[in-house]
Short mmCIF file of C-alpha atoms in Angstrom, two decimals:
data_model
loop_
_atom_site.label_atom_id
_atom_site.label_comp_id
_atom_site.label_asym_id
_atom_site.label_seq_id
_atom_site.Cartn_x
_atom_site.Cartn_y
_atom_site.Cartn_z
CA TYR H 912 -2.14 24.52 -9.75
CA GLU H 913 -3.27 22.80 -12.88
CA GLU H 914 -0.17 23.90 -14.83
CA ALA H 915 2.13 22.68 -12.01
CA CYS H 916 0.37 19.42 -11.94
CA ASN H 917 0.52 18.92 -15.81
CA GLU H 918 4.17 19.85 -15.91
CA THR H 919 5.29 17.57 -13.15
CA ALA H 920 2.88 14.48 -13.37
CA THR H 921 4.43 11.39 -15.02
CA GLU H 922 2.98 8.06 -15.98
CA TYR H 923 5.00 6.45 -13.16
CA ALA H 924 4.21 9.18 -10.60
CA PRO H 925 0.85 10.87 -11.63
CA TRP H 926 -0.85 13.62 -9.72
CA ILE H 927 -4.33 12.54 -8.54
CA ILE H 928 -6.59 15.46 -7.57
CA VAL H 929 -9.25 14.63 -4.93
CA PRO H 930 -12.04 16.81 -3.70
CA ALA H 931 -11.37 18.24 -0.24
CA ASP H 932 -14.45 20.10 0.58
CA PHE H 933 -15.68 17.22 2.67
CA LYS H 934 -13.18 15.09 4.63
CA TRP H 935 -15.33 12.01 4.57
CA CYS H 936 -15.46 12.27 0.65
CA THR H 937 -11.71 12.86 0.47
CA ARG H 938 -10.94 9.84 2.73
CA VAL H 939 -13.45 7.56 0.62
CA THR H 940 -11.77 8.66 -2.64
CA VAL H 941 -8.18 8.05 -1.41
CA ALA H 942 -9.08 4.72 -0.02
CA HIS H 943 -10.74 3.69 -3.28
CA LEU H 944 -7.58 4.78 -5.12
CA LEU H 945 -5.34 2.87 -2.80
CA VAL H 946 -7.31 -0.23 -3.10
CA LYS H 947 -7.56 -0.03 -6.91
CA LYS H 948 -3.71 0.45 -7.15
CA LEU H 949 -2.93 -2.42 -4.80
CA GLU H 950 -5.28 -4.66 -6.80
CA GLU H 951 -3.43 -3.73 -9.95
CA MET H 952 -0.05 -4.45 -8.32
CA LYS H 953 -1.03 -7.73 -7.00
CA PRO H 954 1.41 -7.66 -4.00
CA ALA H 955 2.48 -11.06 -2.66
CA TYR H 956 4.62 -12.17 0.29
CA PRO H 957 8.04 -13.25 -0.71
CA SER H 958 8.74 -17.00 -0.87
CA LEU H 959 11.20 -18.49 1.66
CA SER H 960 13.76 -21.10 1.01
CA SER H 961 13.51 -24.29 3.02
CA ALA H 962 16.28 -23.02 5.36
CA GLY H 963 14.31 -19.84 5.91
CA GLU H 964 11.20 -21.70 6.79
CA GLU H 965 13.23 -23.79 9.40
CA GLN H 966 14.55 -20.56 10.88
CA LEU H 967 11.03 -19.16 11.00
CA LYS H 968 9.71 -22.28 12.74
CA LYS H 969 12.56 -22.21 15.37
CA ALA H 970 11.86 -18.46 16.04
CA ARG H 971 8.22 -19.27 16.45
CA LYS H 972 8.82 -21.95 18.97
CA LEU H 973 11.14 -19.61 20.94
CA LEU H 974 8.54 -16.94 21.00
CA MET H 975 5.80 -19.31 22.14
CA LYS H 976 7.97 -20.42 25.06
CA GLU H 977 8.31 -16.80 26.33
CA THR H 978 4.46 -16.49 26.91
#
């Protein structure tokens, strides 16, 4: 497994080996790695044009009328 991981891992898509003996530990480790990567990426919502914002407001009004 080590050889396969070393030969196929790249900087863009690295292999990350996590312990799997205890499911709770695996889940905590994976959650930590995901949060860390998302913080590095700094994701943000795309910005809308003024026309897009107007369409969004109209759609919201329509949806609010349905309830």
